[in-house]
PDB file of C-alpha atoms in Angstrom:
ATOM      1  CA  ASN A 242      61.674  24.787 -19.696  1.00  0.00           C
ATOM      2  CA  ALA A 243      60.555  24.231 -23.265  1.00  0.00           C
ATOM      3  CA  GLY A 244      57.277  22.682 -22.077  1.00  0.00           C
ATOM      4  CA  VAL A 245      55.704  20.500 -24.762  1.00  0.00           C
ATOM      5  CA  THR A 246      57.280  20.513 -28.212  1.00  0.00           C
ATOM      6  CA  GLN A 247      56.125  18.840 -31.409  1.00  0.00           C
ATOM      7  CA  THR A 248      57.964  18.031 -34.614  1.00  0.00           C
ATOM      8  CA  PRO A 249      57.370  18.641 -37.415  1.00  0.00           C
ATOM      9  CA  LYS A 250      55.171  21.750 -37.430  1.00  0.00           C
ATOM     10  CA  PHE A 251      53.896  21.181 -40.967  1.00  0.00           C
ATOM     11  CA  ARG A 252      53.865  18.191 -43.279  1.00  0.00           C
ATOM     12  CA  VAL A 253      52.315  17.218 -46.596  1.00  0.00           C
ATOM     13  CA  LEU A 254      51.979  13.522 -47.394  1.00  0.00           C
ATOM     14  CA  LYS A 255      50.679  11.545 -50.316  1.00  0.00           C
ATOM     15  CA  THR A 256      48.057   8.860 -49.742  1.00  0.00           C
ATOM     16  CA  GLY A 257      49.716   5.661 -48.567  1.00  0.00           C
ATOM     17  CA  GLN A 258      52.875   7.272 -47.213  1.00  0.00           C
ATOM     18  CA  SER A 259      53.887   6.819 -43.596  1.00  0.00           C
ATOM     19  CA  MET A 260      55.223   9.247 -41.027  1.00  0.00           C
ATOM     20  CA  THR A 261      55.877   9.691 -37.322  1.00  0.00           C
ATOM     21  CA  LEU A 262      55.011  12.733 -35.251  1.00  0.00           C
ATOM     22  CA  LEU A 263      57.198  13.335 -32.228  1.00  0.00           C
ATOM     23  CA  CYS A 264      56.062  14.893 -28.974  1.00  0.00           C
ATOM     24  CA  ALA A 265      58.517  15.743 -26.213  1.00  0.00           C
ATOM     25  CA  GLN A 266      57.950  17.223 -22.750  1.00  0.00           C
ATOM     26  CA  ASP A 267      60.480  18.318 -20.147  1.00  0.00           C
ATOM     27  CA  MET A 268      58.105  18.650 -17.186  1.00  0.00           C
ATOM     28  CA  ASN A 269      58.446  15.056 -15.958  1.00  0.00           C
ATOM     29  CA  HIS A 270      54.749  14.462 -16.636  1.00  0.00           C
ATOM     30  CA  GLU A 271      53.338  10.967 -16.355  1.00  0.00           C
ATOM     31  CA  TYR A 272      50.383  11.345 -18.721  1.00  0.00           C
ATOM     32  CA  MET A 273      50.663  12.179 -22.401  1.00  0.00           C
ATOM     33  CA  TYR A 274      47.966  12.463 -25.059  1.00  0.00           C
ATOM     34  CA  TRP A 275      47.522  12.799 -28.811  1.00  0.00           C
ATOM     35  CA  TYR A 276      44.497  14.702 -30.138  1.00  0.00           C
ATOM     36  CA  ARG A 277      43.334  15.663 -33.579  1.00  0.00           C
ATOM     37  CA  GLN A 278      41.353  18.818 -34.225  1.00  0.00           C
ATOM     38  CA  ASP A 279      39.121  19.277 -37.249  1.00  0.00           C
ATOM     39  CA  PRO A 280      36.841  22.237 -38.016  1.00  0.00           C
ATOM     40  CA  GLY A 281      33.638  22.018 -36.010  1.00  0.00           C
ATOM     41  CA  MET A 282      34.733  18.828 -34.254  1.00  0.00           C
ATOM     42  CA  GLY A 283      36.693  20.066 -31.271  1.00  0.00           C
ATOM     43  CA  LEU A 284      39.599  18.039 -29.875  1.00  0.00           C
ATOM     44  CA  ARG A 285      39.254  14.289 -30.257  1.00  0.00           C
ATOM     45  CA  LEU A 286      41.518  11.910 -28.374  1.00  0.00           C
ATOM     46  CA  ILE A 287      43.466   9.468 -30.542  1.00  0.00           C
ATOM     47  CA  HIS A 288      45.662   7.625 -28.013  1.00  0.00           C
ATOM     48  CA  TYR A 289      47.050   8.349 -24.596  1.00  0.00           C
ATOM     49  CA  SER A 290      49.676   7.058 -22.199  1.00  0.00           C
ATOM     50  CA  VAL A 291      49.591   6.931 -18.412  1.00  0.00           C
ATOM     51  CA  GLY A 292      53.298   6.220 -18.074  1.00  0.00           C
ATOM     52  CA  GLU A 293      56.460   5.013 -19.763  1.00  0.00           C
ATOM     53  CA  GLY A 294      55.848   1.801 -21.691  1.00  0.00           C
ATOM     54  CA  THR A 295      52.029   2.053 -21.586  1.00  0.00           C
ATOM     55  CA  THR A 296      49.540   3.214 -24.204  1.00  0.00           C
ATOM     56  CA  ALA A 297      45.754   3.107 -24.583  1.00  0.00           C
ATOM     57  CA  LYS A 298      43.192   3.869 -27.271  1.00  0.00           C
ATOM     58  CA  GLY A 299      41.113   7.012 -27.229  1.00  0.00           C
ATOM     59  CA  GLU A 300      38.023   8.009 -29.149  1.00  0.00           C
ATOM     60  CA  VAL A 301      39.454   7.832 -32.705  1.00  0.00           C
ATOM     61  CA  PRO A 302      42.440   5.408 -32.740  1.00  0.00           C
ATOM     62  CA  ASP A 303      41.950   3.738 -36.145  1.00  0.00           C
ATOM     63  CA  GLY A 304      44.807   4.314 -38.579  1.00  0.00           C
ATOM     64  CA  TYR A 305      47.241   5.435 -35.855  1.00  0.00           C
ATOM     65  CA  ASN A 306      49.785   3.753 -33.621  1.00  0.00           C
ATOM     66  CA  VAL A 307      51.743   5.154 -30.691  1.00  0.00           C
ATOM     67  CA  SER A 308      54.748   4.356 -28.563  1.00  0.00           C
ATOM     68  CA  ARG A 309      56.056   5.656 -25.228  1.00  0.00           C
ATOM     69  CA  LEU A 310      59.506   4.149 -24.878  1.00  0.00           C
ATOM     70  CA  LYS A 311      60.803   7.070 -22.816  1.00  0.00           C
ATOM     71  CA  LYS A 312      58.829   9.055 -20.269  1.00  0.00           C
ATOM     72  CA  GLN A 313      59.490  12.352 -22.010  1.00  0.00           C
ATOM     73  CA  ASN A 314      58.556  11.255 -25.542  1.00  0.00           C
ATOM     74  CA  PHE A 315      55.276  10.145 -27.116  1.00  0.00           C
ATOM     75  CA  LEU A 316      55.312   9.160 -30.788  1.00  0.00           C
ATOM     76  CA  LEU A 317      52.298   9.056 -33.108  1.00  0.00           C
ATOM     77  CA  GLY A 318      52.615   6.973 -36.263  1.00  0.00           C
ATOM     78  CA  LEU A 319      50.572   6.902 -39.434  1.00  0.00           C
ATOM     79  CA  GLU A 320      51.388   3.688 -41.301  1.00  0.00           C
ATOM     80  CA  SER A 321      49.426   4.407 -44.481  1.00  0.00           C
ATOM     81  CA  ALA A 322      48.136   7.967 -44.581  1.00  0.00           C
ATOM     82  CA  ALA A 323      44.655   8.726 -45.905  1.00  0.00           C
ATOM     83  CA  PRO A 324      43.068  12.064 -46.869  1.00  0.00           C
ATOM     84  CA  SER A 325      40.707  11.646 -43.878  1.00  0.00           C
ATOM     85  CA  GLN A 326      43.756  12.073 -41.647  1.00  0.00           C
ATOM     86  CA  THR A 327      44.278  15.628 -42.813  1.00  0.00           C
ATOM     87  CA  SER A 328      44.047  17.538 -39.552  1.00  0.00           C
ATOM     88  CA  VAL A 329      45.876  19.501 -36.884  1.00  0.00           C
ATOM     89  CA  TYR A 330      47.452  17.187 -34.334  1.00  0.00           C
ATOM     90  CA  PHE A 331      48.052  18.319 -30.766  1.00  0.00           C
ATOM     91  CA  CYS A 332      50.090  16.583 -28.142  1.00  0.00           C
ATOM     92  CA  ALA A 333      49.492  17.286 -24.462  1.00  0.00           C
ATOM     93  CA  SER A 334      50.872  16.197 -21.118  1.00  0.00           C
ATOM     94  CA  SER A 335      49.784  16.369 -17.486  1.00  0.00           C
ATOM     95  CA  TYR A 336      50.940  15.291 -14.024  1.00  0.00           C
ATOM     96  CA  PRO A 337      49.157  13.802 -12.295  1.00  0.00           C
ATOM     97  CA  PRO A 338      46.079  12.959 -14.401  1.00  0.00           C
ATOM     98  CA  ALA A 339      44.220  15.969 -15.772  1.00  0.00           C
ATOM     99  CA  GLY A 340      41.181  15.187 -13.648  1.00  0.00           C
ATOM    100  CA  LYS A 341      42.882  16.121 -10.414  1.00  0.00           C
ATOM    101  CA  PRO A 342      42.377  19.586  -8.918  1.00  0.00           C
ATOM    102  CA  THR A 343      44.781  22.228 -10.225  1.00  0.00           C
ATOM    103  CA  ASP A 344      46.224  19.795 -12.718  1.00  0.00           C
ATOM    104  CA  THR A 345      45.788  20.824 -16.296  1.00  0.00           C
ATOM    105  CA  GLN A 346      46.907  19.643 -19.651  1.00  0.00           C
ATOM    106  CA  TYR A 347      49.800  21.449 -21.297  1.00  0.00           C
ATOM    107  CA  PHE A 348      49.575  21.438 -25.068  1.00  0.00           C
ATOM    108  CA  GLY A 349      52.219  21.510 -27.753  1.00  0.00           C
ATOM    109  CA  PRO A 350      51.986  23.996 -30.654  1.00  0.00           C
ATOM    110  CA  GLY A 351      50.441  21.480 -33.041  1.00  0.00           C
ATOM    111  CA  THR A 352      51.360  19.749 -36.292  1.00  0.00           C
ATOM    112  CA  ARG A 353      49.437  20.654 -39.410  1.00  0.00           C
ATOM    113  CA  LEU A 354      49.221  17.581 -41.622  1.00  0.00           C
ATOM    114  CA  THR A 355      47.797  17.472 -45.132  1.00  0.00           C
ATOM    115  CA  VAL A 356      47.315  14.168 -46.924  1.00  0.00           C
ATOM    116  CA  LEU A 357      46.804  14.474 -50.680  1.00  0.00           C
TER     117      LEU A 357
ATOM    118  CA  GLY B 155      29.973   8.006 -21.466  1.00  0.00           C
ATOM    119  CA  GLN B 156      29.908  11.757 -21.673  1.00  0.00           C
ATOM    120  CA  ASN B 157      27.999  14.285 -23.720  1.00  0.00           C
ATOM    121  CA  ILE B 158      29.090  17.928 -23.821  1.00  0.00           C
ATOM    122  CA  ASP B 159      27.195  20.708 -25.542  1.00  0.00           C
ATOM    123  CA  GLN B 160      28.341  24.273 -26.266  1.00  0.00           C
ATOM    124  CA  PRO B 161      27.073  26.933 -28.681  1.00  0.00           C
ATOM    125  CA  THR B 162      29.059  26.950 -31.897  1.00  0.00           C
ATOM    126  CA  GLU B 163      29.581  30.686 -32.223  1.00  0.00           C
ATOM    127  CA  MET B 164      28.913  33.887 -30.328  1.00  0.00           C
ATOM    128  CA  THR B 165      29.555  37.534 -31.100  1.00  0.00           C
ATOM    129  CA  ALA B 166      29.937  40.426 -28.676  1.00  0.00           C
ATOM    130  CA  THR B 167      31.074  44.017 -28.554  1.00  0.00           C
ATOM    131  CA  GLU B 168      34.327  45.270 -27.101  1.00  0.00           C
ATOM    132  CA  GLY B 169      33.821  46.331 -23.485  1.00  0.00           C
ATOM    133  CA  ALA B 170      30.705  44.199 -23.005  1.00  0.00           C
ATOM    134  CA  ILE B 171      30.095  41.049 -20.949  1.00  0.00           C
ATOM    135  CA  VAL B 172      29.536  37.640 -22.538  1.00  0.00           C
ATOM    136  CA  GLN B 173      28.492  34.316 -21.035  1.00  0.00           C
ATOM    137  CA  ILE B 174      29.503  31.071 -22.742  1.00  0.00           C
ATOM    138  CA  ASN B 175      27.481  28.052 -21.627  1.00  0.00           C
ATOM    139  CA  CYS B 176      28.419  24.396 -21.391  1.00  0.00           C
ATOM    140  CA  THR B 177      25.906  21.672 -20.571  1.00  0.00           C
ATOM    141  CA  TYR B 178      26.959  18.125 -19.972  1.00  0.00           C
ATOM    142  CA  GLN B 179      25.875  14.614 -19.137  1.00  0.00           C
ATOM    143  CA  THR B 180      28.333  12.306 -17.447  1.00  0.00           C
ATOM    144  CA  SER B 181      28.250   9.051 -15.510  1.00  0.00           C
ATOM    145  CA  GLY B 182      30.814  10.276 -12.999  1.00  0.00           C
ATOM    146  CA  PHE B 183      31.787  13.879 -12.315  1.00  0.00           C
ATOM    147  CA  ASN B 184      35.468  14.714 -11.817  1.00  0.00           C
ATOM    148  CA  GLY B 185      35.434  18.452 -12.371  1.00  0.00           C
ATOM    149  CA  LEU B 186      35.153  20.682 -15.416  1.00  0.00           C
ATOM    150  CA  PHE B 187      37.846  22.567 -17.305  1.00  0.00           C
ATOM    151  CA  TRP B 188      37.697  25.632 -19.517  1.00  0.00           C
ATOM    152  CA  TYR B 189      40.432  26.246 -22.094  1.00  0.00           C
ATOM    153  CA  GLN B 190      41.040  29.162 -24.451  1.00  0.00           C
ATOM    154  CA  GLN B 191      42.363  28.591 -27.951  1.00  0.00           C
ATOM    155  CA  HIS B 192      43.367  31.409 -30.300  1.00  0.00           C
ATOM    156  CA  ALA B 193      43.283  30.661 -34.013  1.00  0.00           C
ATOM    157  CA  GLY B 194      46.306  28.644 -35.084  1.00  0.00           C
ATOM    158  CA  GLU B 195      47.517  28.138 -31.529  1.00  0.00           C
ATOM    159  CA  ALA B 196      47.358  25.504 -28.815  1.00  0.00           C
ATOM    160  CA  PRO B 197      44.676  25.475 -26.098  1.00  0.00           C
ATOM    161  CA  THR B 198      45.657  27.069 -22.797  1.00  0.00           C
ATOM    162  CA  PHE B 199      44.116  26.500 -19.374  1.00  0.00           C
ATOM    163  CA  LEU B 200      41.614  29.028 -18.033  1.00  0.00           C
ATOM    164  CA  SER B 201      39.809  27.421 -15.108  1.00  0.00           C
ATOM    165  CA  TYR B 202      38.871  24.248 -13.254  1.00  0.00           C
ATOM    166  CA  ASN B 203      35.665  23.830 -11.224  1.00  0.00           C
ATOM    167  CA  VAL B 204      34.868  20.844  -9.063  1.00  0.00           C
ATOM    168  CA  LEU B 205      32.516  22.454  -6.510  1.00  0.00           C
ATOM    169  CA  ASP B 206      29.302  24.360  -7.199  1.00  0.00           C
ATOM    170  CA  GLY B 207      29.516  28.102  -7.420  1.00  0.00           C
ATOM    171  CA  LEU B 208      31.370  30.915  -9.073  1.00  0.00           C
ATOM    172  CA  GLU B 209      35.144  31.238  -9.239  1.00  0.00           C
ATOM    173  CA  GLU B 210      36.547  34.579 -10.296  1.00  0.00           C
ATOM    174  CA  LYS B 211      39.913  35.183 -11.887  1.00  0.00           C
ATOM    175  CA  GLY B 212      40.331  38.747 -13.036  1.00  0.00           C
ATOM    176  CA  ARG B 213      38.078  39.454 -16.007  1.00  0.00           C
ATOM    177  CA  PHE B 214      37.168  35.766 -16.330  1.00  0.00           C
ATOM    178  CA  SER B 215      34.830  33.827 -14.045  1.00  0.00           C
ATOM    179  CA  SER B 216      33.587  30.262 -14.227  1.00  0.00           C
ATOM    180  CA  PHE B 217      30.403  28.887 -12.703  1.00  0.00           C
ATOM    181  CA  LEU B 218      29.359  25.317 -12.019  1.00  0.00           C
ATOM    182  CA  SER B 219      26.078  23.653 -11.065  1.00  0.00           C
ATOM    183  CA  ARG B 220      26.591  19.892 -10.731  1.00  0.00           C
ATOM    184  CA  SER B 221      22.909  19.187 -10.118  1.00  0.00           C
ATOM    185  CA  LYS B 222      21.966  20.899 -13.401  1.00  0.00           C
ATOM    186  CA  GLY B 223      24.923  19.598 -15.418  1.00  0.00           C
ATOM    187  CA  TYR B 224      25.753  23.169 -16.333  1.00  0.00           C
ATOM    188  CA  SER B 225      28.706  25.506 -16.383  1.00  0.00           C
ATOM    189  CA  TYR B 226      29.400  28.884 -17.866  1.00  0.00           C
ATOM    190  CA  LEU B 227      32.394  31.066 -18.533  1.00  0.00           C
ATOM    191  CA  LEU B 228      31.810  34.772 -17.973  1.00  0.00           C
ATOM    192  CA  LEU B 229      34.083  37.256 -19.698  1.00  0.00           C
ATOM    193  CA  LYS B 230      33.886  40.876 -18.565  1.00  0.00           C
ATOM    194  CA  GLU B 231      35.222  44.060 -20.161  1.00  0.00           C
ATOM    195  CA  LEU B 232      35.730  42.252 -23.424  1.00  0.00           C
ATOM    196  CA  GLN B 233      38.845  43.032 -25.410  1.00  0.00           C
ATOM    197  CA  MET B 234      39.603  42.297 -29.037  1.00  0.00           C
ATOM    198  CA  LYS B 235      42.230  39.775 -27.921  1.00  0.00           C
ATOM    199  CA  ASP B 236      39.451  37.699 -26.298  1.00  0.00           C
ATOM    200  CA  SER B 237      38.366  36.611 -29.782  1.00  0.00           C
ATOM    201  CA  ALA B 238      39.123  32.891 -29.601  1.00  0.00           C
ATOM    202  CA  SER B 239      37.547  29.488 -29.170  1.00  0.00           C
ATOM    203  CA  TYR B 240      36.548  28.448 -25.662  1.00  0.00           C
ATOM    204  CA  LEU B 241      36.597  24.744 -24.925  1.00  0.00           C
ATOM    205  CA  CYS B 242      34.735  22.976 -22.155  1.00  0.00           C
ATOM    206  CA  ALA B 243      36.260  19.646 -21.036  1.00  0.00           C
ATOM    207  CA  LEU B 244      35.276  16.957 -18.560  1.00  0.00           C
ATOM    208  CA  PRO B 245      37.570  14.253 -17.190  1.00  0.00           C
ATOM    209  CA  GLY B 246      36.025  10.830 -17.604  1.00  0.00           C
ATOM    210  CA  GLY B 247      37.340   7.331 -17.045  1.00  0.00           C
ATOM    211  CA  SER B 248      40.937   7.299 -15.746  1.00  0.00           C
ATOM    212  CA  TYR B 249      40.522  11.091 -15.536  1.00  0.00           C
ATOM    213  CA  ILE B 250      41.098  11.420 -19.278  1.00  0.00           C
ATOM    214  CA  PRO B 251      39.377  14.629 -20.470  1.00  0.00           C
ATOM    215  CA  THR B 252      36.729  14.736 -23.174  1.00  0.00           C
ATOM    216  CA  PHE B 253      36.356  18.074 -24.939  1.00  0.00           C
ATOM    217  CA  GLY B 254      33.259  19.787 -26.245  1.00  0.00           C
ATOM    218  CA  ARG B 255      33.306  21.133 -29.794  1.00  0.00           C
ATOM    219  CA  GLY B 256      34.162  24.611 -28.564  1.00  0.00           C
ATOM    220  CA  THR B 257      32.526  28.034 -28.851  1.00  0.00           C
ATOM    221  CA  SER B 258      34.048  30.514 -31.260  1.00  0.00           C
ATOM    222  CA  LEU B 259      33.782  34.011 -29.763  1.00  0.00           C
ATOM    223  CA  ILE B 260      34.083  36.992 -32.076  1.00  0.00           C
ATOM    224  CA  VAL B 261      34.611  40.366 -30.417  1.00  0.00           C
ATOM    225  CA  HIS B 262      33.978  43.378 -32.629  1.00  0.00           C
ATOM    226  CA  PRO B 263      34.663  47.064 -31.988  1.00  0.00           C
TER     227      PRO B 263
END
């Protein structure tokens, strides 16, 4: 089992460029999440998905879009990158929802994105 | 909504005991998670408490008081490798977790 993988691991963009971050999990998890982590701010939820074909907004969704066409993949898109989107992005998955006893979130290794 | 508060940074000596606190306010309680995150790495699960009391797991223990909106993580026999951030998280609506800002623990010799 690879667990949760993210591609790419590092990326530098110029303001206005677009990109897609890919998250894949091989644990047959229903729930998937995208977080961003900035110094002193903890993990903030961008978007999440409770199943294939569904997505929902989290705490900081502006400037991002997501898609969950296949159960194992969750894509995060930046249509027009801004310097404020410089961050470390973590994907996570869980089954069933992370609020249930003994169910935790499994995190990917992160993507370090710099927007110049 | 939810509000989670943790100290920003703590320091401790190798071999000592340290207690990391988490206080919270929530409209509906669905348990509390603790995660550990080493610098440059992903968070990993440490513990989950849904009932009041202390749960022990080796050198790490987690305590919960629902009436006080309070939890702590207790680390015993500190080792240098315990230097990390410790994140408190509470599931909210649809059981989606909200994370605190994390406590950076520095263990020195």
